[in-house]
PDB file of C-alpha atoms in Angstrom:
ATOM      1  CA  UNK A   1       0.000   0.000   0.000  1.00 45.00           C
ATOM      2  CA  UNK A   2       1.767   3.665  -1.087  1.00 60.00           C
ATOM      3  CA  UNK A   3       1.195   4.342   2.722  1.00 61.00           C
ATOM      4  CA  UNK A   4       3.489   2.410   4.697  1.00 66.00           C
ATOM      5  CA  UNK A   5       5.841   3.318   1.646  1.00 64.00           C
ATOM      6  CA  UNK A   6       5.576   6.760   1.947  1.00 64.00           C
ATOM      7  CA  UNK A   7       5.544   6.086   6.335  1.00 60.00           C
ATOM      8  CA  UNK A   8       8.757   4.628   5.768  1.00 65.00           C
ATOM      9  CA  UNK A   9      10.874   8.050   4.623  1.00 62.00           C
ATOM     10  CA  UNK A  10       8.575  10.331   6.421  1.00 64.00           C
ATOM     11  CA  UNK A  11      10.004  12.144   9.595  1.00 64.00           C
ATOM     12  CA  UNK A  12       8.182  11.951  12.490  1.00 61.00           C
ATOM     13  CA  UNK A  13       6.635  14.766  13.489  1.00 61.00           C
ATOM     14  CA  UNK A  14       8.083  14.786  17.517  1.00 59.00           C
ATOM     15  CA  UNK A  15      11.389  14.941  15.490  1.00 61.00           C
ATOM     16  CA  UNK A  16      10.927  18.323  13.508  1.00 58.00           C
ATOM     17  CA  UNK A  17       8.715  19.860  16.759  1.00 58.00           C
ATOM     18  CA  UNK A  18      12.402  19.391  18.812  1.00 58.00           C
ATOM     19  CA  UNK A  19      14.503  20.929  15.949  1.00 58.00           C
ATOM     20  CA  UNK A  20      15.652  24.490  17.573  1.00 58.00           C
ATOM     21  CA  UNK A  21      15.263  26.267  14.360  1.00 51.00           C
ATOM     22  CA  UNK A  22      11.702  24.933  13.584  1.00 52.00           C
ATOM     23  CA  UNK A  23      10.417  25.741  17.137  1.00 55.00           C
ATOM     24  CA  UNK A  24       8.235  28.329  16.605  1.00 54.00           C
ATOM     25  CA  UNK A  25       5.754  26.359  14.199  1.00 59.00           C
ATOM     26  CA  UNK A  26       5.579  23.863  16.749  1.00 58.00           C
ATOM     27  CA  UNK A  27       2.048  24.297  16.509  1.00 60.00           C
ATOM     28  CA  UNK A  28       1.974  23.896  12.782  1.00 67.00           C
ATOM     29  CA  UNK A  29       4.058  20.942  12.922  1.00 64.00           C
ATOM     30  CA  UNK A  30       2.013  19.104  15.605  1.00 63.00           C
ATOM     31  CA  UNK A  31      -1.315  19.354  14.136  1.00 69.00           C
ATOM     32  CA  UNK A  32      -2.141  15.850  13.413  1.00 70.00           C
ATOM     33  CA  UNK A  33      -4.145  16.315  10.390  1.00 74.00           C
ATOM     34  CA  UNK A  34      -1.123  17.537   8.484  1.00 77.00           C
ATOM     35  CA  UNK A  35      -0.019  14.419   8.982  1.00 74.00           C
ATOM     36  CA  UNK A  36      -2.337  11.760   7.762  1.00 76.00           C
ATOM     37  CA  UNK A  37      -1.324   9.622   4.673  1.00 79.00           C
ATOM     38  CA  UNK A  38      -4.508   9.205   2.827  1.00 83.00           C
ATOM     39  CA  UNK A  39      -5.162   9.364  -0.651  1.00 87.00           C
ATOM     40  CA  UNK A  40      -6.675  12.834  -0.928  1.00 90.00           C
ATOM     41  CA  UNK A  41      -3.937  14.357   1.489  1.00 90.00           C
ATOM     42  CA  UNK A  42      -0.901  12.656  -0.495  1.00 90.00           C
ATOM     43  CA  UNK A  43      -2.941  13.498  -3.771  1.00 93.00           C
ATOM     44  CA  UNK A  44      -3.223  17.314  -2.575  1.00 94.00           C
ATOM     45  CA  UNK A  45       0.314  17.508  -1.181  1.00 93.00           C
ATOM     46  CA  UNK A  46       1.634  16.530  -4.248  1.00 94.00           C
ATOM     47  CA  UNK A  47      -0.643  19.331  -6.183  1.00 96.00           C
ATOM     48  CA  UNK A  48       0.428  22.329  -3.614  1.00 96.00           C
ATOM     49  CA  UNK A  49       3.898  21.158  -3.956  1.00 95.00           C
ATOM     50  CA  UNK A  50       4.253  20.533  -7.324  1.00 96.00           C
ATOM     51  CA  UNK A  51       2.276  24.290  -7.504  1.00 96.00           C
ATOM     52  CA  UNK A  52       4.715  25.952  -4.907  1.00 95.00           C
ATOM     53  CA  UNK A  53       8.073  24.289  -6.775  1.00 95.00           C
ATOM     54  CA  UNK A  54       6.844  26.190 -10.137  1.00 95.00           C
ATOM     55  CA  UNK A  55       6.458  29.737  -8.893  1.00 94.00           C
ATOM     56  CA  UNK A  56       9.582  32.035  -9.222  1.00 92.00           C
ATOM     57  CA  UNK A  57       9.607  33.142  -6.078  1.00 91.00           C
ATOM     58  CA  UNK A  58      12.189  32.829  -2.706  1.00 89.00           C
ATOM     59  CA  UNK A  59      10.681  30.738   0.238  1.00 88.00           C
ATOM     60  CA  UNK A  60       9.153  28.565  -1.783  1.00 90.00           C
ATOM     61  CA  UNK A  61       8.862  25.878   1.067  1.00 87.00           C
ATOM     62  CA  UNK A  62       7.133  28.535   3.151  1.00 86.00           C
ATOM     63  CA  UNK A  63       4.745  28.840   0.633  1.00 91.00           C
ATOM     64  CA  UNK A  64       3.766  25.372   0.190  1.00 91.00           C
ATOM     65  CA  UNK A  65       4.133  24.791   4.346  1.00 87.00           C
ATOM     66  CA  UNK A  66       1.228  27.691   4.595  1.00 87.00           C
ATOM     67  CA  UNK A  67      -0.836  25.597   1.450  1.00 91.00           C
ATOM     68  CA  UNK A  68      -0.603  22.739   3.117  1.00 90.00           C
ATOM     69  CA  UNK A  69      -1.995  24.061   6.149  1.00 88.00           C
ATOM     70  CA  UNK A  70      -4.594  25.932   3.961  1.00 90.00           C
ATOM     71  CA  UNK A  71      -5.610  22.710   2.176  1.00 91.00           C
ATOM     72  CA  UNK A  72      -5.238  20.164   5.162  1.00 89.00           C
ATOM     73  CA  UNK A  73      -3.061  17.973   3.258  1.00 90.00           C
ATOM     74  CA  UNK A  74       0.066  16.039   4.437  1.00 88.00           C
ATOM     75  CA  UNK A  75       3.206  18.884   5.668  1.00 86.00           C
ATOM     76  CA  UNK A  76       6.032  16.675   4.956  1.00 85.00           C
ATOM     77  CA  UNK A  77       5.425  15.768   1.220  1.00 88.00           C
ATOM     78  CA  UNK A  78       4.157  19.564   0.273  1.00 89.00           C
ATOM     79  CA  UNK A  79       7.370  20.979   1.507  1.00 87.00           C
ATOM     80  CA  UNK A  80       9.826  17.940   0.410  1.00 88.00           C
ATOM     81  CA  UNK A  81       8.190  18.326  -3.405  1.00 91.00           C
ATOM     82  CA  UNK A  82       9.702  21.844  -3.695  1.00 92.00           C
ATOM     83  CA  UNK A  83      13.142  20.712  -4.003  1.00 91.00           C
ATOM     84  CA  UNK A  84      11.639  19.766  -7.310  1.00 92.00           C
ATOM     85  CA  UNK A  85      13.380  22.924  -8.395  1.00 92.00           C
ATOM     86  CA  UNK A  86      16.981  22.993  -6.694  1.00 90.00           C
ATOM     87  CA  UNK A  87      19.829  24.533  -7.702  1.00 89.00           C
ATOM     88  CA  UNK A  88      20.451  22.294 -10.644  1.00 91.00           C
ATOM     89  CA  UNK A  89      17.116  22.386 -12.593  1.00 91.00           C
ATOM     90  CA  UNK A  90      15.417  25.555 -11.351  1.00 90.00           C
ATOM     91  CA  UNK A  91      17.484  27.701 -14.456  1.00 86.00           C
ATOM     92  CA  UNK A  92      15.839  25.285 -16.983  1.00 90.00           C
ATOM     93  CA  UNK A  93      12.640  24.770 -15.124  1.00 93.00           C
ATOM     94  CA  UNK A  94      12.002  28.442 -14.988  1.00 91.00           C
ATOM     95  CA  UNK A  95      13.015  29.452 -18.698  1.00 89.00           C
ATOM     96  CA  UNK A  96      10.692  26.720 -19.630  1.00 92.00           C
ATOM     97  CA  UNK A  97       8.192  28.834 -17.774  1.00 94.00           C
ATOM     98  CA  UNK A  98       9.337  31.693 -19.663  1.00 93.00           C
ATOM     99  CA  UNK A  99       8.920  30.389 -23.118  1.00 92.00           C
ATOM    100  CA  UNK A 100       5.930  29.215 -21.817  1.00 95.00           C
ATOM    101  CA  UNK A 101       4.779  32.734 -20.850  1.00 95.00           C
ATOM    102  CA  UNK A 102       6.033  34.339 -24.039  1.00 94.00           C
ATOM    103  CA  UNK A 103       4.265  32.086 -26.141  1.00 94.00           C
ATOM    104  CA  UNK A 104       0.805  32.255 -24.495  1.00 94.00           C
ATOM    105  CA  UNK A 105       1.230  36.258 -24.686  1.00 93.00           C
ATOM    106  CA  UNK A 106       2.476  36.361 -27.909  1.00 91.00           C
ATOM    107  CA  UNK A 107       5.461  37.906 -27.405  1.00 91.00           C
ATOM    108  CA  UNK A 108       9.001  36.807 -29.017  1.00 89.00           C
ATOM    109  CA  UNK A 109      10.826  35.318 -26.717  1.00 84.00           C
ATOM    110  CA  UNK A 110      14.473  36.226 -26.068  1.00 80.00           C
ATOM    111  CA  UNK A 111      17.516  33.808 -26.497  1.00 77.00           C
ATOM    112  CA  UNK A 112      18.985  32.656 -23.818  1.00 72.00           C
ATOM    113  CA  UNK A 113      22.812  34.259 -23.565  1.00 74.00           C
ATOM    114  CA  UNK A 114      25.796  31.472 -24.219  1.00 78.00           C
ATOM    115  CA  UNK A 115      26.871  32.490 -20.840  1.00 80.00           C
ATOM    116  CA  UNK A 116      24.081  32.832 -18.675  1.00 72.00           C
ATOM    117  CA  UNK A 117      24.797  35.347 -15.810  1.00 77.00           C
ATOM    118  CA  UNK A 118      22.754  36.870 -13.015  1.00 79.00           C
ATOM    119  CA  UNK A 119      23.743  40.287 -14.054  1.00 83.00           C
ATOM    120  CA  UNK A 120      22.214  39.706 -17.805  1.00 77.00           C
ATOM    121  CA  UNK A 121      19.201  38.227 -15.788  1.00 75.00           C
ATOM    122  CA  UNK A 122      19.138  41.735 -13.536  1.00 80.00           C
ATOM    123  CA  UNK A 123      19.591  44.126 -16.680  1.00 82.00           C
ATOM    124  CA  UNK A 124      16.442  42.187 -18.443  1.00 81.00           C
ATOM    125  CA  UNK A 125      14.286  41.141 -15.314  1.00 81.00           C
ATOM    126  CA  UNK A 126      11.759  44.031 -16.214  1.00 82.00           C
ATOM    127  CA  UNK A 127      11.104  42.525 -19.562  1.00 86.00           C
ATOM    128  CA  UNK A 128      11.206  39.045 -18.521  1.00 87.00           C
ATOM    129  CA  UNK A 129       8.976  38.662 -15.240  1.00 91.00           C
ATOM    130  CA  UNK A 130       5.427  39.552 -17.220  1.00 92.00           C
ATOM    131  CA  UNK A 131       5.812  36.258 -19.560  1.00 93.00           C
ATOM    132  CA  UNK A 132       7.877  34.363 -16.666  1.00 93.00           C
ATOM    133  CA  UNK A 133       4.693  34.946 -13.863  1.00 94.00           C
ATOM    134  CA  UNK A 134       2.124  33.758 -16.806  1.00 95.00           C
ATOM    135  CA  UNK A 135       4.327  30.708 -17.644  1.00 96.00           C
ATOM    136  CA  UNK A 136       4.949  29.509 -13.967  1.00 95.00           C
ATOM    137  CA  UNK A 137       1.538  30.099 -13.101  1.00 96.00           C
ATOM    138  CA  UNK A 138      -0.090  28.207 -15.669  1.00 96.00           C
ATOM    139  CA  UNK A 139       2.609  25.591 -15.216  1.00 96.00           C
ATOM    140  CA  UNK A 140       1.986  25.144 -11.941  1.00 96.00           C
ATOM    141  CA  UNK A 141      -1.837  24.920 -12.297  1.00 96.00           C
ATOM    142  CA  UNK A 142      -1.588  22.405 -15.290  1.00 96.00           C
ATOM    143  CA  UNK A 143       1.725  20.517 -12.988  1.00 96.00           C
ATOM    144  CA  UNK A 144      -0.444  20.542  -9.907  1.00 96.00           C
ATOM    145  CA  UNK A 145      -3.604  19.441 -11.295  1.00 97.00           C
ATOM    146  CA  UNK A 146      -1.634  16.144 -12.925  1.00 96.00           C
ATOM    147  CA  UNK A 147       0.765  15.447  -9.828  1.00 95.00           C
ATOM    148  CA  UNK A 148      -2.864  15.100  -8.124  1.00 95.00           C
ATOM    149  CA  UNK A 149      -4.813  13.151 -11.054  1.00 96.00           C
ATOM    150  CA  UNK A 150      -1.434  10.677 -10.974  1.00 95.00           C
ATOM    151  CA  UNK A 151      -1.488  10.255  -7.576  1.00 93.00           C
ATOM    152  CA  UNK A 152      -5.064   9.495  -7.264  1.00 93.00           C
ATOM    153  CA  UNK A 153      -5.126   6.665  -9.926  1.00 94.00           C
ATOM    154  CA  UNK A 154      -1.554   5.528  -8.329  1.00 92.00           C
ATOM    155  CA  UNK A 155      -2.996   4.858  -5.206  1.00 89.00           C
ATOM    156  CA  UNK A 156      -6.261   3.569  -6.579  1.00 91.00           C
ATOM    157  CA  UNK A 157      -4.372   0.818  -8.535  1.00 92.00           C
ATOM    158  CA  UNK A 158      -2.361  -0.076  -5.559  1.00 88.00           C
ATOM    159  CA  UNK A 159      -5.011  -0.286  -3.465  1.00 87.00           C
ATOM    160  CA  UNK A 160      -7.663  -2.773  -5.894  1.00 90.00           C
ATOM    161  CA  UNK A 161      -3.787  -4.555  -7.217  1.00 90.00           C
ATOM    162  CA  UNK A 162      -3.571  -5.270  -2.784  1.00 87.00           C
ATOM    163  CA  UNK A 163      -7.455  -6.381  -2.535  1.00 88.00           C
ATOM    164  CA  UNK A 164      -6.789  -8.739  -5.856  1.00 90.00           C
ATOM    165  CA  UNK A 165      -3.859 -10.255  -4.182  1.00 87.00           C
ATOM    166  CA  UNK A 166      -4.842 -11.137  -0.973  1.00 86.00           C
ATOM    167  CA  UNK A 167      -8.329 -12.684  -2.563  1.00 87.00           C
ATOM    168  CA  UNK A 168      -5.837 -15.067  -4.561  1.00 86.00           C
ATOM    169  CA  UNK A 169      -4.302 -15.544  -0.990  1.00 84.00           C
ATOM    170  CA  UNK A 170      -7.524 -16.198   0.762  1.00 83.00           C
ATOM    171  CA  UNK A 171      -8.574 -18.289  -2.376  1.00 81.00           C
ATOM    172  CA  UNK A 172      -5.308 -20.113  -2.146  1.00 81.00           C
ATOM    173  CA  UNK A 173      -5.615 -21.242   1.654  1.00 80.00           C
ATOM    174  CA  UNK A 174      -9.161 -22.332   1.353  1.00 78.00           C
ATOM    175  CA  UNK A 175      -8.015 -24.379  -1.519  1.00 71.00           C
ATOM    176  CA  UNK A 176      -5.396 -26.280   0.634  1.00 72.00           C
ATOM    177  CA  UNK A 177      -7.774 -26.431   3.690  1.00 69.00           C
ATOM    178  CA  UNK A 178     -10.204 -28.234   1.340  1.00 67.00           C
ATOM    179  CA  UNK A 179      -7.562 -31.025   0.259  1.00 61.00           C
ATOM    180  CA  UNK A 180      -7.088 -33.753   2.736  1.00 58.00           C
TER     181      UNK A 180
END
């Protein structure tokens, strides 16, 4: 079942509550319903942090902490999704967002330099973040809404693929109890 899977690299959430630096949402953290492994709070975790790792913006696990709470959906896989965008793929995953936003305002969209610096990014920020917002937004909405679709028939087929196997099991054992 995808619930003792997911049980099995989940933190606990005594663990986080001691953590000096996360003190102060103890409260946050302890609420048990942020918590619970069921297939509508994994499938909405997964859509507010799928939606969270698309936006452009700094605290992004913040964001998706505070959408979790907003949604009542499981803490620990909202905030872990973000790191969907790290270091390594958030240049690509956001100029994807930009193309994407240039093309759905009709608007050419400019070449990425060979060497891609934060000052060219500063000097052209004004005329990039319009296209960039509309591309990570509708990313995120059209990300989101699959991450949640995927995880619903995920856990559905794991679920009736687990009631088909232990019916062979229970079909097995009366089968053997019946021959002498």
């Amino acid at each position: 079942m995808p619930r003792r899977f997911l049980q099995r690299y989940m933190p606990h959430p005594d663990t986080l509550r001691r953590q000096r630096s996360l003190r102060f949402m103890g409260h946050l953290i302890g609420n048990p319903s942020l918590w619970v492994l069921s297939r509508r709070s994994v499938a909405n975790a997964f859509s507010v942090g799928l939606f969270s790792a698309m936006l452009p913006v700094p605290f992004q696990m913040v964001v998706a902490a505070f959408g979790a709470w907003l949604t009542r959906c499981n803490l620990p896989l909202s905030v872990g999704l973000v790191w969907i965008t790290n270091p390594l793929t958030m240049p690509l995953i956001f100029y994807g967002n930009y193309r994407l936003g240039a093309w759905l305002m009709d608007i050419p969209a400019r070449q990425a330099p060979s060497r891609l610096s934060t000052r060219w990014v500063a000097e052209q920020l004004a005329e990039l973040l319009p296209a960039l917002a509309v591309g990570s937004v509708v990313s995120a909405l059209v990300i989101a809404f699959l991450g949640n679709v995927a995880i619903r028939l995920v856990w559905r087929w794991q679920v009736s693929r687990s009631w088909r196997q232990r019916s062979r099991r229970r079909h097995r054992r009366r089968g053997r109890e019946q021959d002498p």
